[in-house]
mmCIF file of C-alpha atoms in Angstrom:
data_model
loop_
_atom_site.group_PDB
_atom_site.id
_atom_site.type_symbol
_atom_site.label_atom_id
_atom_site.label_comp_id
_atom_site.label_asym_id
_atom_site.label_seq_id
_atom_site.Cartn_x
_atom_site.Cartn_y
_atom_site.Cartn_z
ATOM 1 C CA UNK U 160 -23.744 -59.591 9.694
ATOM 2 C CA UNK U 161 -20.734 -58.404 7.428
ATOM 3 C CA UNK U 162 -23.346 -56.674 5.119
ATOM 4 C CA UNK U 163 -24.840 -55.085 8.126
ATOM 5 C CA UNK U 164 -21.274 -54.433 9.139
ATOM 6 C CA UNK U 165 -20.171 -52.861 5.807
ATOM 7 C CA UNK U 166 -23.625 -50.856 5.702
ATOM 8 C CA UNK U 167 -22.882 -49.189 9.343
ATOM 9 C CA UNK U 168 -19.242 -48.284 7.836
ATOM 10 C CA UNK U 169 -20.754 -47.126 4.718
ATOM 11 C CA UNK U 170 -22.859 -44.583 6.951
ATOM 12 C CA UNK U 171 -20.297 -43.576 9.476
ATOM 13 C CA UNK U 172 -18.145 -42.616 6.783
ATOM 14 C CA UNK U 173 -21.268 -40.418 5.064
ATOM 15 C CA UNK U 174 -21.784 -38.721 8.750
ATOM 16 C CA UNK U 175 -18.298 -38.491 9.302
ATOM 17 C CA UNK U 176 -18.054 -36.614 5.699
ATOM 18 C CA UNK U 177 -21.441 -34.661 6.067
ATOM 19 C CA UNK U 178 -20.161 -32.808 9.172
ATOM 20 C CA UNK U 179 -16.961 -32.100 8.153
ATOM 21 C CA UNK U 180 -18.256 -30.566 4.974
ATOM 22 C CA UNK U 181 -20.828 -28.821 7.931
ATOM 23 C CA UNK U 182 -18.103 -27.520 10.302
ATOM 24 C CA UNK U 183 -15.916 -26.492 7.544
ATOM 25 C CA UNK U 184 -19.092 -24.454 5.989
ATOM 26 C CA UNK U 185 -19.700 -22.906 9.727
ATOM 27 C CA UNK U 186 -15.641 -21.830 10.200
ATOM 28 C CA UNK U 187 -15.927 -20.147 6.634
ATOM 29 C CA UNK U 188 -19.337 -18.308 7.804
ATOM 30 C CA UNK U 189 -17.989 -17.430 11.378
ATOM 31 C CA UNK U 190 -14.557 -16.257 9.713
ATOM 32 C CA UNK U 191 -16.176 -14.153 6.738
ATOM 33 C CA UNK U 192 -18.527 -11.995 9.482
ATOM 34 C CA UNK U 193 -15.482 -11.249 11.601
ATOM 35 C CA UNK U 194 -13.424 -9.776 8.176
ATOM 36 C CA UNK U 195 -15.945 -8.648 7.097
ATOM 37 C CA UNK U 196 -15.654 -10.020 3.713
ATOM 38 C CA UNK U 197 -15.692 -13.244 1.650
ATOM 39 C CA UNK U 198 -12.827 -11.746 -0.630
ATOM 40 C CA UNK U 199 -9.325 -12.483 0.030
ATOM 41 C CA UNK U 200 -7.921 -10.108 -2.053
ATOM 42 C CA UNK U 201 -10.599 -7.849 -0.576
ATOM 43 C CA UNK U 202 -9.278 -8.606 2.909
ATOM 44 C CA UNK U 203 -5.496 -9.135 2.144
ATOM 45 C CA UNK U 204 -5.408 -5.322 0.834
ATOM 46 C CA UNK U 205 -7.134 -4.103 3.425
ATOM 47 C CA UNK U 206 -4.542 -5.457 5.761
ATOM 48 C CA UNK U 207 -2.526 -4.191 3.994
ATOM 49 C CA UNK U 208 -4.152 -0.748 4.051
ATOM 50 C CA UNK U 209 -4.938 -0.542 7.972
ATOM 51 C CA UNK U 210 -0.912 -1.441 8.348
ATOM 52 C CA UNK U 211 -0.170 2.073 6.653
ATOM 53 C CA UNK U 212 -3.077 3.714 7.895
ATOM 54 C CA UNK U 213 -1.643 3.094 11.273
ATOM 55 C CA UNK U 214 1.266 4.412 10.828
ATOM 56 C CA UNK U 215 -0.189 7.500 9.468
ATOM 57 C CA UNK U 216 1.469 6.672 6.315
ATOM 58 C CA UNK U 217 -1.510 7.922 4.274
ATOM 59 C CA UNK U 218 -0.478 7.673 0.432
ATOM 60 C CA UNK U 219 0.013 4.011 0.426
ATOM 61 C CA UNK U 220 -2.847 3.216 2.801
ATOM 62 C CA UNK U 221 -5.241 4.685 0.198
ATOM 63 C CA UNK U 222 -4.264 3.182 -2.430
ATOM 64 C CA UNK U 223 -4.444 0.142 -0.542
ATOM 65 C CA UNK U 224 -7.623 0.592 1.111
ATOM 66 C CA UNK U 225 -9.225 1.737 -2.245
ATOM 67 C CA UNK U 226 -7.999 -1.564 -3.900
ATOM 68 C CA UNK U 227 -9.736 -3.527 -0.480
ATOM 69 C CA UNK U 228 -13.198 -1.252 -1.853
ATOM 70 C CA UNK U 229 -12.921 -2.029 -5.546
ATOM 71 C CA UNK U 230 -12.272 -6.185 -4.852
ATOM 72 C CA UNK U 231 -15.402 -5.671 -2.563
ATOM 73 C CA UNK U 232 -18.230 -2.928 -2.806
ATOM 74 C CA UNK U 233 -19.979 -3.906 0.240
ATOM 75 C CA UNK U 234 -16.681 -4.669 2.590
ATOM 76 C CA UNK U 235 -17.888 -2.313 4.971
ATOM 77 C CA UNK U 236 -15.118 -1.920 7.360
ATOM 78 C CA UNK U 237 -12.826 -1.115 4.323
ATOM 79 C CA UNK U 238 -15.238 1.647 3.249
ATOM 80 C CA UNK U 239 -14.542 2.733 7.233
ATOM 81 C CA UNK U 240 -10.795 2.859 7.273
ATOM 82 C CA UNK U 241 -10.924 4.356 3.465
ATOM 83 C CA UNK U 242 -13.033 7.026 5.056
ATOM 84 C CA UNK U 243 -10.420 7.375 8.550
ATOM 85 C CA UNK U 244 -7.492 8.005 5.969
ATOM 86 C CA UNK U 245 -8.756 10.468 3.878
ATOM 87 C CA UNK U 246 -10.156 12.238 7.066
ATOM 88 C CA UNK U 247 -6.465 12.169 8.712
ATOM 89 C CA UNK U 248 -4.932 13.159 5.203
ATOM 90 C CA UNK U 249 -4.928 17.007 5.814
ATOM 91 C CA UNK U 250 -3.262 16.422 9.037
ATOM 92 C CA UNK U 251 -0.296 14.647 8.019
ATOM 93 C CA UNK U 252 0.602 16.804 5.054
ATOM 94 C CA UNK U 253 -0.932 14.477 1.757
ATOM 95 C CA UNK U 254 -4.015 16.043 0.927
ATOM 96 C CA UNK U 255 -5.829 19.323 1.086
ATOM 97 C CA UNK U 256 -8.964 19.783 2.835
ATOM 98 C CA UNK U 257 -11.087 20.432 0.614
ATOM 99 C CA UNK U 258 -9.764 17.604 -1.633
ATOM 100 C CA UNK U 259 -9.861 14.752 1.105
ATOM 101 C CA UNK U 260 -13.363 15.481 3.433
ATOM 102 C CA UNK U 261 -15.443 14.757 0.487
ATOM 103 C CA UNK U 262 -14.084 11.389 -0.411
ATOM 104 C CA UNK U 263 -14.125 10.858 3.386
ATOM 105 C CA UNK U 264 -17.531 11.896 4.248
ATOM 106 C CA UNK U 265 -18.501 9.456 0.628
ATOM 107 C CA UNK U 266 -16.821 6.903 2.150
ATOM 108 C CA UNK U 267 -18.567 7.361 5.566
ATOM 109 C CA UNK U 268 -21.761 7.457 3.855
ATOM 110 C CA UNK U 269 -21.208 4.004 2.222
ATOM 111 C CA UNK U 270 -19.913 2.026 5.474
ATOM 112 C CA UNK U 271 -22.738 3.532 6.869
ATOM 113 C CA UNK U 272 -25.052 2.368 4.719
ATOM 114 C CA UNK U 273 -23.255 -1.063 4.599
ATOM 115 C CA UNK U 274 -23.508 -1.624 8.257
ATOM 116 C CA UNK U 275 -25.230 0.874 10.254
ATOM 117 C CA UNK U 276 -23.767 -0.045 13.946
ATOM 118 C CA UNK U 277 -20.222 -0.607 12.316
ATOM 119 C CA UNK U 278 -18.047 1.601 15.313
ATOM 120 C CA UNK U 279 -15.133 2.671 12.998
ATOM 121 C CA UNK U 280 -17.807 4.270 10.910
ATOM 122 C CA UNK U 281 -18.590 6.723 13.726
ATOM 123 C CA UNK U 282 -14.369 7.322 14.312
ATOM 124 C CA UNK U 283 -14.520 8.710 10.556
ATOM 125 C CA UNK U 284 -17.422 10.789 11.573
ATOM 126 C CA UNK U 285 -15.503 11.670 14.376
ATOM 127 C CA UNK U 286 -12.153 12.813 12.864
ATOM 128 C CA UNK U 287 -14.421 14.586 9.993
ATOM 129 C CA UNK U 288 -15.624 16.593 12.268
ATOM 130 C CA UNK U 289 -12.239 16.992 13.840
ATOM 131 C CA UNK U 290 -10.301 17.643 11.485
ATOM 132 C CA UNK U 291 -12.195 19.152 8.844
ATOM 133 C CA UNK U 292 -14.522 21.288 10.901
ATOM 134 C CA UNK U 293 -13.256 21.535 14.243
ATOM 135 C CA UNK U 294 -16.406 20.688 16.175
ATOM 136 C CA UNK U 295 -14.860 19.284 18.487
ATOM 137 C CA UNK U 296 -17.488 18.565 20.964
ATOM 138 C CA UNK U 297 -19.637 16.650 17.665
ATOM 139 C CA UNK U 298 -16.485 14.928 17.512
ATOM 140 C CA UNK U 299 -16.541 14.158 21.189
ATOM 141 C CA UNK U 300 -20.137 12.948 20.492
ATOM 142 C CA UNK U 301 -19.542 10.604 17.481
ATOM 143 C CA UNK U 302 -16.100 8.551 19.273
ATOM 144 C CA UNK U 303 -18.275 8.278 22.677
ATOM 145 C CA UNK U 304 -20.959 5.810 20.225
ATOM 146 C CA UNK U 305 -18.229 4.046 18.852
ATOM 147 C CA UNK U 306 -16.751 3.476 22.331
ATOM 148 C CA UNK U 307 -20.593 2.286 23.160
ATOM 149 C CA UNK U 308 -20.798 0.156 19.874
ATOM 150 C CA UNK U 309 -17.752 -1.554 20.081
ATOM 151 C CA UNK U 310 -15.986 -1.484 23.576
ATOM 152 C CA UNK U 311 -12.988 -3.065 22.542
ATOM 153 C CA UNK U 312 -12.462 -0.864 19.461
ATOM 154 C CA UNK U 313 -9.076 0.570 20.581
ATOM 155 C CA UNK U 314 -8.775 3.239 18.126
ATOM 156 C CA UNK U 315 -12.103 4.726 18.933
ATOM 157 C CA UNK U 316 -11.170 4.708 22.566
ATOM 158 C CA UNK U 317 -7.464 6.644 21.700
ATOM 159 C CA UNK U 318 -9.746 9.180 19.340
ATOM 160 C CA UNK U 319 -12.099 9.405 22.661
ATOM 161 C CA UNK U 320 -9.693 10.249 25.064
ATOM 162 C CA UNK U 321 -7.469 12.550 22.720
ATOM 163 C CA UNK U 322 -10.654 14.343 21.792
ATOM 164 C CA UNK U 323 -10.708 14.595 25.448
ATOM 165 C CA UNK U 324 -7.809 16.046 26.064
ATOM 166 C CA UNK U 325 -8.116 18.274 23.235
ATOM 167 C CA UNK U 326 -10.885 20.420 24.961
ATOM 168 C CA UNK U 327 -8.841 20.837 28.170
ATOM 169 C CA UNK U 328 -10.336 18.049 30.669
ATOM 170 C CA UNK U 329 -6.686 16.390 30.640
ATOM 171 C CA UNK U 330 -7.233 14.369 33.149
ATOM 172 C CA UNK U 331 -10.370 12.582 32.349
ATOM 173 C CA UNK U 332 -8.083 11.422 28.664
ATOM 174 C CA UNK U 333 -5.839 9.801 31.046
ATOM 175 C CA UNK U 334 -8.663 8.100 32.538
ATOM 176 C CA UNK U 335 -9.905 6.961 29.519
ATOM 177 C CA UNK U 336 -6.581 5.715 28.142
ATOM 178 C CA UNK U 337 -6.046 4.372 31.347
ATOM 179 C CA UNK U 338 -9.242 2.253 31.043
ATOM 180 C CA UNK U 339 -8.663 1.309 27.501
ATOM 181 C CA UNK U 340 -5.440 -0.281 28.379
ATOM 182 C CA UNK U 341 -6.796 -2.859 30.248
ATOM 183 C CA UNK U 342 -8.278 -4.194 27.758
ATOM 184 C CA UNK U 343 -5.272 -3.283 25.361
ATOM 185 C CA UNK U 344 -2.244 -2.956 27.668
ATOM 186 C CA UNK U 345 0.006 -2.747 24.356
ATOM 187 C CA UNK U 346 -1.805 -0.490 22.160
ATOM 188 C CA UNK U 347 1.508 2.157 21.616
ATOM 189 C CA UNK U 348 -1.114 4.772 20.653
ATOM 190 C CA UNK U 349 -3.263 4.889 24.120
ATOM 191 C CA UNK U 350 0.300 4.925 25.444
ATOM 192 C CA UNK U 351 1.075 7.930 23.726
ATOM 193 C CA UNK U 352 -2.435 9.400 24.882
ATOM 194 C CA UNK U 353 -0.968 8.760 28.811
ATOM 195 C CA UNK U 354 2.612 10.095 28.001
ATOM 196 C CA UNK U 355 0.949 13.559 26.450
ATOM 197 C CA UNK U 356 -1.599 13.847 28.534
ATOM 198 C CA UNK U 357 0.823 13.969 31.410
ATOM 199 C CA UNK U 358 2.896 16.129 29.779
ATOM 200 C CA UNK U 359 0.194 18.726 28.940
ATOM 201 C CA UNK U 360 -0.525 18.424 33.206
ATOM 202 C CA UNK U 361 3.354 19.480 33.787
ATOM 203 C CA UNK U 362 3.904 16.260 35.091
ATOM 204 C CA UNK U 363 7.267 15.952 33.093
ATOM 205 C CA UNK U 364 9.284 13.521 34.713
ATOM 206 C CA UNK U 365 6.351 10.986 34.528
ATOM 207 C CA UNK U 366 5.912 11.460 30.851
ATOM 208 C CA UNK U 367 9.403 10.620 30.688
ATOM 209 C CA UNK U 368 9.276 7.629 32.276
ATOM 210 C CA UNK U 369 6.574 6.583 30.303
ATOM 211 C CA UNK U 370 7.907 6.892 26.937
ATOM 212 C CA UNK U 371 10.237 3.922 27.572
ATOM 213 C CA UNK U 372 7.389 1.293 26.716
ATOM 214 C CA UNK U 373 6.355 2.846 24.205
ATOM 215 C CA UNK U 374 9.679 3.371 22.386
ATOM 216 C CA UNK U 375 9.843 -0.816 23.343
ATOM 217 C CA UNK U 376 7.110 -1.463 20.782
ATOM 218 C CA UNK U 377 7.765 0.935 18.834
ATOM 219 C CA UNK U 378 11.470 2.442 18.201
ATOM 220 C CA UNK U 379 10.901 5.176 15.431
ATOM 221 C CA UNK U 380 6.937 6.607 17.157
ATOM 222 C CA UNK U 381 7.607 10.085 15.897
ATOM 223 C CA UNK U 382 5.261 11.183 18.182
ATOM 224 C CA UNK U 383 5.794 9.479 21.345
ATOM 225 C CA UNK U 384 9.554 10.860 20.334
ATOM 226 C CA UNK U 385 8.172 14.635 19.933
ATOM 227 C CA UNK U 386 6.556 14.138 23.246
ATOM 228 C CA UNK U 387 9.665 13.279 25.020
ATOM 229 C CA UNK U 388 11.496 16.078 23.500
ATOM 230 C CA UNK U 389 9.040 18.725 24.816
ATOM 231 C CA UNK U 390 8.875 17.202 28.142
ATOM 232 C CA UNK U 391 12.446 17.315 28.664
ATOM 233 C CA UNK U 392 12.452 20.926 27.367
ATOM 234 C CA UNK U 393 9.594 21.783 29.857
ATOM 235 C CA UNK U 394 11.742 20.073 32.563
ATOM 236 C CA UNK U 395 14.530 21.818 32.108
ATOM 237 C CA UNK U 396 16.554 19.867 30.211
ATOM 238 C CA UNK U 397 17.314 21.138 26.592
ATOM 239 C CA UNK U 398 20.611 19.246 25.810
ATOM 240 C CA UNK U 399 18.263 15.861 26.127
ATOM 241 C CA UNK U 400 15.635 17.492 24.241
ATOM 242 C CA UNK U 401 17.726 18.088 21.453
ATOM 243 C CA UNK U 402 19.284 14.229 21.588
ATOM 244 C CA UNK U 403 15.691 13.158 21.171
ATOM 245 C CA UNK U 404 14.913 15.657 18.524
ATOM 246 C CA UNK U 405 18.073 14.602 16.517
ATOM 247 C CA UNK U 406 16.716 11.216 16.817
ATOM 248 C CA UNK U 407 13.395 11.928 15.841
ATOM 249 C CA UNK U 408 14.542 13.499 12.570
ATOM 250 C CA UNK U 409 16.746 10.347 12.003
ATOM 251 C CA UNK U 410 13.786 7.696 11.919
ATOM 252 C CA UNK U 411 12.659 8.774 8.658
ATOM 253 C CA UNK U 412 9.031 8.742 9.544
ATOM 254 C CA UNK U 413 6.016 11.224 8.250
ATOM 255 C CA UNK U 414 6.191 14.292 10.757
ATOM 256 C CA UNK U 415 3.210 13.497 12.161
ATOM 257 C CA UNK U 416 4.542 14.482 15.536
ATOM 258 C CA UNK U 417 4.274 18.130 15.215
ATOM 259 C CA UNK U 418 1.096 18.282 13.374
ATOM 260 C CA UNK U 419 -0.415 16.320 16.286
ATOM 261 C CA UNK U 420 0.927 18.161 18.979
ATOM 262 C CA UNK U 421 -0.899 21.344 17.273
ATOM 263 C CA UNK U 422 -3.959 19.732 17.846
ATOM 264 C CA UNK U 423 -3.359 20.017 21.078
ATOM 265 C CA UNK U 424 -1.806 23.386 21.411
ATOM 266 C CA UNK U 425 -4.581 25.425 23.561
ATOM 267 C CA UNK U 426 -3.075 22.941 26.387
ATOM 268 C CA UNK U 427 0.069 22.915 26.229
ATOM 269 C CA UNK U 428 1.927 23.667 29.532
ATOM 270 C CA UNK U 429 2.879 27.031 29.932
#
C-alpha cells in the first residue's frame, strides 16, 4: 500500500507539473497573438512608439517604431503604426511629402503582407490617401474596412468619423464618434471628434461644454485647446479665446492644433 501510495504521489506530482508546463505554454501562445509578437524588445519599443505616435509626437515615435520593426521583421502591427506615422508626418511639420508617403506606403505594403485583415493596416491606407493625396472619399473607403475588421479599433473609428466630417456630412461624424464612445467612453480623441464637430455645426456653447472632459484626461490636448479657442471666438467671446490661446501656446506641445483644424477648413462655420 505505501508503494502504491508513493507511486500515486509520484504521478500526481508529474500531472500536476505536465499541465502547468501546458497552461503556462497556452498563456505564452494566447499572449504572443494578441502583441503580436514573441519579442519583448520588439513589443516594449513599440509601446513605446504608439505612446509618441499618439501624441502626434512623430520624431521619436519613428525611431521607436522602426527599432519595434528591426527587433521583429514580421511584427505586423509595428509595420502598421510605422506606416500611420510616417503618413501623419507631413501634417505635423517633421517630414516632407514626398520624403514620408513612400516609407509609409513600404510600410503598408509589409503589414499587409504580414497580416492581410490587420485593421490598422487599412488606417495607414487611409491617412495615405488623406494626407498625401487627398482622396478623401478612398480614404473614407479604406477607415470604413477597418471599422468592419476590427470594431473596437478606436483609432480607425476617430479617422472614420473625422474623414466624415471632413467632406461636410458633420453630423453623421458625431454619430459615429458618438457610437464609438460606447465602446470607448474615454478615448480623448473621439472626444475631440464631438467637440469639433459641434463646433463646425455653430453649436458653440456645446463645444464648450464639452471640452471640459477632455481637458480632464488630458490637460495640454493642443487641439481640443484650439477648438475651444475658436468656439469662443465664434461665440462671441474673444477675451476667453485669447486666455485659451495663451494657454495653448504655454503647454509646449507640437502645433498640431492648427494643422488639423486646416483639414477641416471647407467647414468651418462662417
Amino acid at each position: 500500500n505505501t508503494g502504491v501510495a508513493a507511486f500515486r504521489d509520484s504521478l500526481t506530482r508529474a500531472i500536476t507539473a505536465a499541465l502547468r508546463i501546458q497552461n503556462a505554454s497556452t498563456y505564452s501562445a494566447k499572449q504572443n497573438a494578441t502583441r503580436g509578437t514573441t519579442s519583448d524588445k520588439a513589443y516594449a519599443a513599440f509601446l513605446r512608439g504608439e505612446y509618441y505616435r499618439r501624441r502626434f509626437n512623430a520624431v521619436p515615435a519613428v525611431a521607436a517604431l522602426e527599432e519595434a520593426v528591426a527587433q521583429d521583421p514580421d511584427f505586423a502591427r509595428a509595420h502598421a503604426a510605422l506606416a500611420i506615422a510616417h503618413a501623419a508626418a507631413p501634417m505635423v511639420g517633421t517630414a516632407l511629402t514626398a520624403e514620408a508617403l513612400p516609407k509609409a506606403m513600404a510600410s503598408i505594403d509589409r503589414a499587409t503582407m504580414l497580416s492581410p485583415n490587420l485593421a490598422s493596416a487599412q488606417v495607414a491606407r487611409g491617412l495615405l490617401l488623406f494626407f498625401g493625396e487627398w482622396r478623401l472619399s478612398d480614404a473614407e473607403t479604406a477607415m470604413r474596412r477597418a471599422v468592419t475588421l476590427d470594431s473596437s479599433d478606436t483609432e480607425a473609428r476617430v479617422w472614420y468619423a473625422y474623414l466624415v466630417g471632413a467632406q461636410g456630412r458633420v453630423e453623421d461624424a458625431i454619430r459615429i464618434a458618438e457610437d464609438a464612445l460606447l465602446i470607448d467612453p474615454l478615448s480623448v480623441d473621439l472626444l475631440v471628434v464631438r467637440q469639433a464637430s459641434l463646433m463646425l455645426m455653430k453649436r458653440f456653447g456645446e463645444a464648450i461644454v464639452t471640452t471640459r472632459p477632455i481637458l480632464d484626461l488630458d490637460p495640454n490636448n493642443t487641439v481640443a485647446l484650439w477648438n475651444l479657442a475658436e468656439s469662443y471666438m465664434f461665440d462671441g467671446r474673444p477675451d476667453s479665446a485669447v486666455k485659451v490661446a495663451e494657454a495653448m501656446m504655454r503647454t509646449g506641445q507640437p502645433g498640431f492644433g492648427a494643422r488639423l483644424g486646416a483639414g477641416l477648413g471647407g467647414t468651418r462655420p462662417r
